[in-house]
Every structure is written in structure tokens, then in C-alpha cells.
Coordinates of C-alpha atoms and ligand atoms in Angstrom, one line a residue:
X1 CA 33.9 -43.5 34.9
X2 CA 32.8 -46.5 32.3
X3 CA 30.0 -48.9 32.7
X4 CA 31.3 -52.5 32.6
X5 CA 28.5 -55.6 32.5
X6 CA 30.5 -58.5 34.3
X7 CA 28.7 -61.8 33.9
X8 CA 29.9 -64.9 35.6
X9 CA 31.5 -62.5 38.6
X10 CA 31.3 -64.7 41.1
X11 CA 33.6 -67.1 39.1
X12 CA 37.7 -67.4 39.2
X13 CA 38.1 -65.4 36.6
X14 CA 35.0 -63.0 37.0
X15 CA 36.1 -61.7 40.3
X16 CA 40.0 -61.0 38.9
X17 CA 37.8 -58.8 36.1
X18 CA 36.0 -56.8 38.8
X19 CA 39.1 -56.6 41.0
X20 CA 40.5 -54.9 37.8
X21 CA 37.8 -52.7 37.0
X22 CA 36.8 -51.8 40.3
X23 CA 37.6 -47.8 39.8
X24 CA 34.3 -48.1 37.5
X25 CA 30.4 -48.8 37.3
X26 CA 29.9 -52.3 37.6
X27 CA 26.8 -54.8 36.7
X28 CA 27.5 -57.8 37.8
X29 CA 25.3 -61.2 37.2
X30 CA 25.8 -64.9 38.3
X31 CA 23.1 -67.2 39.1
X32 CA 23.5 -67.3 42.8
X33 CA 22.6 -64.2 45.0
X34 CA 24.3 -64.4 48.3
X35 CA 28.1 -64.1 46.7
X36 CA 27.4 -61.5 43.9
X37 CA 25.5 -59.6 46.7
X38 CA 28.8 -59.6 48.5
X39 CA 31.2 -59.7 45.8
X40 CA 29.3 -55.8 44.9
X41 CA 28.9 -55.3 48.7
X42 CA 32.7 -55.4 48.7
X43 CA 32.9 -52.9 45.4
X44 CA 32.8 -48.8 45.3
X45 CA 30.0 -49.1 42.9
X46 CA 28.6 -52.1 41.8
X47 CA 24.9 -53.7 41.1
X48 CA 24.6 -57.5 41.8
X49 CA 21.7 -59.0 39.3
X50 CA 21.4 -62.0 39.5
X51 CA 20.2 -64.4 37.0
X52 CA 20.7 -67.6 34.4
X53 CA 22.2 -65.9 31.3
X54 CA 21.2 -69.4 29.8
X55 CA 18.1 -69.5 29.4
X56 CA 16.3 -66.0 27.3
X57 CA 13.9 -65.4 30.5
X58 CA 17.4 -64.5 32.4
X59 CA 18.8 -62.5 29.1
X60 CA 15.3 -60.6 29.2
X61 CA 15.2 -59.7 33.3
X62 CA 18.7 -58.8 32.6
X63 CA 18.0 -56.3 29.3
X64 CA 15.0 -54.8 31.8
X65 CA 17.8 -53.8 34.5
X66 CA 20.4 -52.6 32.5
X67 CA 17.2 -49.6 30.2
X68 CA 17.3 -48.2 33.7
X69 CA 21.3 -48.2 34.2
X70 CA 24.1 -45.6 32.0
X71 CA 24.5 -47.2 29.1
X72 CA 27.4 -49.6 28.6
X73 CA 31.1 -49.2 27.5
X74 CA 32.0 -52.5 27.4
X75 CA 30.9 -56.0 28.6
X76 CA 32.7 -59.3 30.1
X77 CA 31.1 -62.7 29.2
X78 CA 32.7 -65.5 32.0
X79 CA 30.3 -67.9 32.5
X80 CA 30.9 -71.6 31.4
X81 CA 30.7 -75.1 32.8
X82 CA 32.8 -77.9 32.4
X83 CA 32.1 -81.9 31.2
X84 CA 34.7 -84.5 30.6
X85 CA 32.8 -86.9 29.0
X86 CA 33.4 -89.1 25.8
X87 CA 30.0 -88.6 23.4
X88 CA 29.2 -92.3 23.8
X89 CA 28.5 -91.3 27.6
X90 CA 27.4 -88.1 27.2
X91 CA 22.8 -87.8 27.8
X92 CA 21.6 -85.3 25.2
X93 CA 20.9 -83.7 28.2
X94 CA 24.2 -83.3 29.7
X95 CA 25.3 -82.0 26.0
X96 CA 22.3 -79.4 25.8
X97 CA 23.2 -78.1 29.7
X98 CA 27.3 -77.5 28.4
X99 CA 25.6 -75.7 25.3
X100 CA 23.0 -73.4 27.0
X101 CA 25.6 -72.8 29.6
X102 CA 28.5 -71.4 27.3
X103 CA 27.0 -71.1 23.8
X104 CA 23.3 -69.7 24.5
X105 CA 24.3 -67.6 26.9
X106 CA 27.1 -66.2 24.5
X107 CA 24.6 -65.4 21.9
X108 CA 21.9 -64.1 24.6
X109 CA 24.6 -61.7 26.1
X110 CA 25.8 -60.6 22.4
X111 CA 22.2 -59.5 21.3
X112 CA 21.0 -58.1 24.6
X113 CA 24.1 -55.4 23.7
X114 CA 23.7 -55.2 20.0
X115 CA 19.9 -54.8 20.6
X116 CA 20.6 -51.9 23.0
X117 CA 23.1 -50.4 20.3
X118 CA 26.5 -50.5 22.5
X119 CA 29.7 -49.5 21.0
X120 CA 33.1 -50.6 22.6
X121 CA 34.2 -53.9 23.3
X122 CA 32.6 -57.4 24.0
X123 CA 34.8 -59.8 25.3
X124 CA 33.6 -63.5 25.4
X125 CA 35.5 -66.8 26.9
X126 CA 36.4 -69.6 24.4
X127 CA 38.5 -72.6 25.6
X128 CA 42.1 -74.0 24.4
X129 CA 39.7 -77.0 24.0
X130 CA 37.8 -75.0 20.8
X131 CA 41.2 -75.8 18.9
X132 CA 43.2 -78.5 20.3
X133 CA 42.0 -82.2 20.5
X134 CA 41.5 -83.0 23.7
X135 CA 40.4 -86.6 25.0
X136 CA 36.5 -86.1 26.5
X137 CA 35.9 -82.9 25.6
X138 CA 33.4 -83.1 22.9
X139 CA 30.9 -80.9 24.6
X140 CA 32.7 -78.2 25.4
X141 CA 35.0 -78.5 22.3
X142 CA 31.6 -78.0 20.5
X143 CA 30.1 -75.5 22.3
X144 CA 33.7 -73.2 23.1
X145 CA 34.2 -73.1 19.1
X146 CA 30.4 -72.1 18.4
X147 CA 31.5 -69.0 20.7
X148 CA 34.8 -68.2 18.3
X149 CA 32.7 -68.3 15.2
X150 CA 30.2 -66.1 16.7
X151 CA 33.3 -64.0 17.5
X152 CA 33.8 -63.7 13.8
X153 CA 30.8 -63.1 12.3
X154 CA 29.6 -60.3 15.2
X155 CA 32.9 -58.6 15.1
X156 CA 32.1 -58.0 11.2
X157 CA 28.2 -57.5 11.9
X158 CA 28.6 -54.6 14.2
X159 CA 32.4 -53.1 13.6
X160 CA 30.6 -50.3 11.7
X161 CA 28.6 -49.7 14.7
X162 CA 31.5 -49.0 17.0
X163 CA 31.2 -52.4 18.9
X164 CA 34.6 -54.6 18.8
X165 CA 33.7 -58.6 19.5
X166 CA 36.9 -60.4 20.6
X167 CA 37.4 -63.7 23.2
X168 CA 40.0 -65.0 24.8
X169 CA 41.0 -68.9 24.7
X170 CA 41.9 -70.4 28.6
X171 CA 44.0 -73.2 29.0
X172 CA 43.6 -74.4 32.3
X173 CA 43.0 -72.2 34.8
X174 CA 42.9 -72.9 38.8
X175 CA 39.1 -71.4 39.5
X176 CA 36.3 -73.1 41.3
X177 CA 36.0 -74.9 37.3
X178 CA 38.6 -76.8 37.4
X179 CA 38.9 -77.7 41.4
X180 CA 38.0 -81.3 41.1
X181 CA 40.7 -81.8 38.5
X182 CA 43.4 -79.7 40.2
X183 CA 42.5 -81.0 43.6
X184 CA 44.8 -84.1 43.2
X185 CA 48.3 -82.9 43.7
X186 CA 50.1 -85.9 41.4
X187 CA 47.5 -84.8 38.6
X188 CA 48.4 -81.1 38.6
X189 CA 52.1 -82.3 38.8
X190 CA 51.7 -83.9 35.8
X191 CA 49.2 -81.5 34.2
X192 CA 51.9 -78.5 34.8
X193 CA 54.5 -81.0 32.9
X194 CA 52.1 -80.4 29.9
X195 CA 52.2 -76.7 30.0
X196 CA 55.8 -75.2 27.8
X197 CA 55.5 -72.3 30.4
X198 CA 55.7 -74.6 33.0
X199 CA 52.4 -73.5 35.1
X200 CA 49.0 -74.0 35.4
X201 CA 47.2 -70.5 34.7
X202 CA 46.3 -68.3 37.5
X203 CA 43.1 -66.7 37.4
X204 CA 44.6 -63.1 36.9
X205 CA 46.6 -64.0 33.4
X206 CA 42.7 -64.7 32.4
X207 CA 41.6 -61.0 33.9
X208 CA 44.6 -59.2 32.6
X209 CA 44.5 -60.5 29.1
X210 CA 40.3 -59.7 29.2
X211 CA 41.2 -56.2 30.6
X212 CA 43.3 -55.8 27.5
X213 CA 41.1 -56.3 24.9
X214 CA 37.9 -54.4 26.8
X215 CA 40.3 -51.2 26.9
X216 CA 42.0 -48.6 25.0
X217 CA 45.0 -50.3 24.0
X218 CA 43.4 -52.5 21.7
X219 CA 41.2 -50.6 19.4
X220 CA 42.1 -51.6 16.5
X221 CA 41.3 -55.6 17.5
X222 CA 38.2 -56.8 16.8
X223 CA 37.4 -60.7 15.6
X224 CA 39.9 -62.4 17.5
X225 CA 40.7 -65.0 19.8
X226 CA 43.7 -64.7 21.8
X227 CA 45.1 -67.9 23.6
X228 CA 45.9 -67.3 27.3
X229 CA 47.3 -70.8 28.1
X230 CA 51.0 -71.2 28.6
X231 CA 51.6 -72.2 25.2
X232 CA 49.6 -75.4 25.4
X233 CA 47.4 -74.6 21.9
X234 CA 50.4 -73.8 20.2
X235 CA 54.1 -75.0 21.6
X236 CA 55.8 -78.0 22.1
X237 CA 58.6 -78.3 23.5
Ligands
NAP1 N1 39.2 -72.3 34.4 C1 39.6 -72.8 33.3 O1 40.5 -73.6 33.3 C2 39.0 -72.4 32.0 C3 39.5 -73.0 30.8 C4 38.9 -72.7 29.6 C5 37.9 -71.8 29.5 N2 37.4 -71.3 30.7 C6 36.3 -70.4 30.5 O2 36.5 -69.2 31.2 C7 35.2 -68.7 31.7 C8 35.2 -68.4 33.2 O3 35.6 -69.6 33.8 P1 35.9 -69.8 35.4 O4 37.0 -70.8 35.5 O5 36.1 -68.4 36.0 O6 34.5 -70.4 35.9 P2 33.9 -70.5 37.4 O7 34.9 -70.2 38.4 O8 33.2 -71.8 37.4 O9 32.8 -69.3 37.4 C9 31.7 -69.4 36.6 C10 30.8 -68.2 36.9 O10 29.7 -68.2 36.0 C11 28.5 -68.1 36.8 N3 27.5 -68.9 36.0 C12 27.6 -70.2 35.6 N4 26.5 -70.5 34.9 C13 25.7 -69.4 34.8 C14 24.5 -69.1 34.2 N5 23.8 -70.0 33.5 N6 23.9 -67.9 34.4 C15 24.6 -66.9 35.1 N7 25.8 -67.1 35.7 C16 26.3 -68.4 35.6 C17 28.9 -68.7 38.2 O11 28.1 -68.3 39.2 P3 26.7 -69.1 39.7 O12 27.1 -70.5 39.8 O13 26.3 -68.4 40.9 O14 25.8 -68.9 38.5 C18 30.3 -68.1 38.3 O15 30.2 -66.8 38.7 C19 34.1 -69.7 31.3 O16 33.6 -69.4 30.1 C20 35.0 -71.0 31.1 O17 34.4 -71.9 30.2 C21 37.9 -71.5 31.9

């Protein structure tokens, strides 16, 4: 049985990941305590810890938890948040909450496992956004293509190590993130028209595609990011 750290469980794609893995040991973290404490509940073996991965206090509790637990094989990073907001409306505020929220708490996660010396594989959640141009996305944008440069540079800091760093990129995915924007029916509709595969994505393309690259059949991937977003990065048709 392998030790997965899930972070963001309680998310769309976060509970497809622990669906997944539910055969193993599971760590799971969100902010919010009630669902992770059922989302584990529900699990054959799972820990709920909760705590903000955004801020280092959170990292820190969260390093103290996991000296006591077996030590990892592999970890899922799914937390994020979403603003559409053109820069000239965007408070510094707003733009340091998108970046603490997806970039910090990237870079907390990835040194709370190379600190505790794990080998195996660290899979972290960029955005279609990090390399298309997208209208109002500047923050995110931003922040999502920090996280696929930190990809690079950490998959060639710790490959020696036996730790494999690889992300994958979502294009838009129905999950609690994207509700408000899917909510409207003739937005979807017009939305899936943008998609060459002819869908929006479904929580579980996210999950299987993360499974993939925290697993056996990709060991000899590391440094990558793999779009997961019916084409919409990379096709027109
Ligand atoms: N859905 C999409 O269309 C889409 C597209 C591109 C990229 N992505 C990326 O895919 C990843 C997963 O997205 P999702 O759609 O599954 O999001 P989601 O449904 O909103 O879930 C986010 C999860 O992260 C947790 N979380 C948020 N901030 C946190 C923090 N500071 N500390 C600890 N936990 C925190 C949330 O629980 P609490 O609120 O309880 O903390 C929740 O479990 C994110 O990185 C997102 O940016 C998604």
C-alpha cells in the first residue's frame, strides 16, 4: 500500500484523485474541516488535515503531521482559485490572494517534500490559461505559469534524488471552480463550441491524467506539463 498526500481533496478534481487512489494511505488537506472530515470518513484509510497550504504556518502544521505518518510515495497538489479580472481592475490584493493560493502554496508543498527527502512523483496543477491568451486572466495566467517553471527547475533539482516533478494543464473543467461560469446554460453552449473535442472537461479526465503521471507507467517523465483540455491549448479546428 503507498502513501499519497492529496491537497485540495475536497475540490472537483481532488475527490476524483482520492476516488482513484482509494485502495491506499491517504493524507488529505483542504482548508475546511467538515467535508475533508467526511470525504476521509467515507475512505478505507484516510487522514483529513486540515489547513491553508498558502500561507507557510499551514505548510509547517502540515510537515508536523506528516514526521508522524509512513513516509510518502507520491503527492497531489489541487488547490487553486479563480479571478477573471482585467489588471486595470485587479487590487494588489486580489492579485496577491490568486498568487498565495496557487503559486505559494505550489512552492510550500514542493519543499515541505523535498525537505523530508521523498522520492516518486509530485504532481502539481497548472492552467490552459499559463499558455494561451485568455481575456481577464492575468492573475492566474501569472501565477499558473510560475507553477510550470517551478515544474522545470524542481524536476532537474531533485531527478537525482528519485523525485519526478510533473503538472498537468486544465482547460475548463466543471468543479465547484468554475460553477458560476458554467452555471448559465447559453454560456456553456457556447463555451463547449470552443472546445475541438467538443466537451467541457469532466472532473475525472483531470484525475485520470494526474493518476498517470503519480504511477508506474510514467517513470521515465519528469519536467512536464501535459495539457488535459480537449484540445483548446493546441487545436483549431
Ligand atoms: N476546474 C477548472 O476548470 C480548472 C482549470 C484550470 C486549472 N484548474 C486547476 O486545477 C486544480 C483543482 O481545481 P478544482 O477545479 O478541483 O478546484 P475546486 O473544486 O475549487 O477545489 C479546490 C480545492 O482546494 C482547496 N483549497 C483552496 N484553497 C486552499 C488553501 N489555501 N489551502 C488548502 N486548501 C485549499 C479547497 O477546499 P477549501 O475551500 O476547504 O480549502 C478545495 O478542496 C487547481 O489548481 C485549479 O487552479 C482547474
Amino acid at each position: 500500500m503507498a502513501h499519497y498526500l492529496i491537497t485540495g481533496a475536497t475540490g472537483g478534481i481532488g475527490r476524483m484523485v482520492c476516488q482513484r487512489l482509494s485502495e491506499h494511505r491517504l493524507t488529505l488537506v483542504a482548508r475546511q474541516p467538515a467535508p475533508l472530515t467526511e470525504l476521509a470518513a467515507g475512505l478505507p484509510d484516510a487522514l483529513a488535515f486540515p489547513a491553508d497550504l498558502s500561507v507557510e504556518a499551514g505548510a509547517e502544521a502540515l510537515q508536523g503531521c506528516l514526521a508522524q505518518r509512513p513516509p510518502l510515495d507520491g503527492v497531489v497538489h489541487a488547490i487553486g482559485s479563480l479571478l477573471l479580472k482585467p489588471a486595470h481592475r485587479c487590487s494588489f490584493d486580489e492579485w496577491r490572494a490568486v498568487m498565495a493560493a496557487n503559486l505559494d502554496s505550489a512552492f510550500l508543498v514542493l519543499r515541505l517534500v523535498t525537505q523530508a527527502k521523498m522520492r516518486g512523483s509530485l504532481v502539481l496543477c497548472s492552467s490552459v490559461a499559463a499558455r494561451v491568451g485568455l481575456n481577464n486572466h492575468e492573475a492566474i495566467a501569472a501565477a499558473k505559469a510560475g507553477i510550470e517553471g517551478l515544474v522545470r527547475a524542481a524536476a532537474a533539482t531533485y531527478a537525482a534524488q528519485g523525485l519526478r516533478v510533473n503538472a498537468i494543464a486544465p482547460g475548463l473543467t466543471d468543479t465547484p471552480l468554475t460553477a458560476a461560469i458554467l452555471g448559465s446554460q447559453q454560456l456553456r453552449a457556447a463555451l463547449v463550441q470552443q472546445h475541438p473535442l467538443g466537451r467541457i472537461g469532466r472532473p475525472d479526465d483531470q484525475a485520470a491524467a494526474i493518476c498517470w503521471l503519480l504511477g508506474d507507467e510514467s517513470t521515465w517523465v519528469t519536467g512536464q506539463v501535459l495539457g488535459v483540455d480537449g484540445g483548446f491549448g493546441t487545436v483549431r479546428r
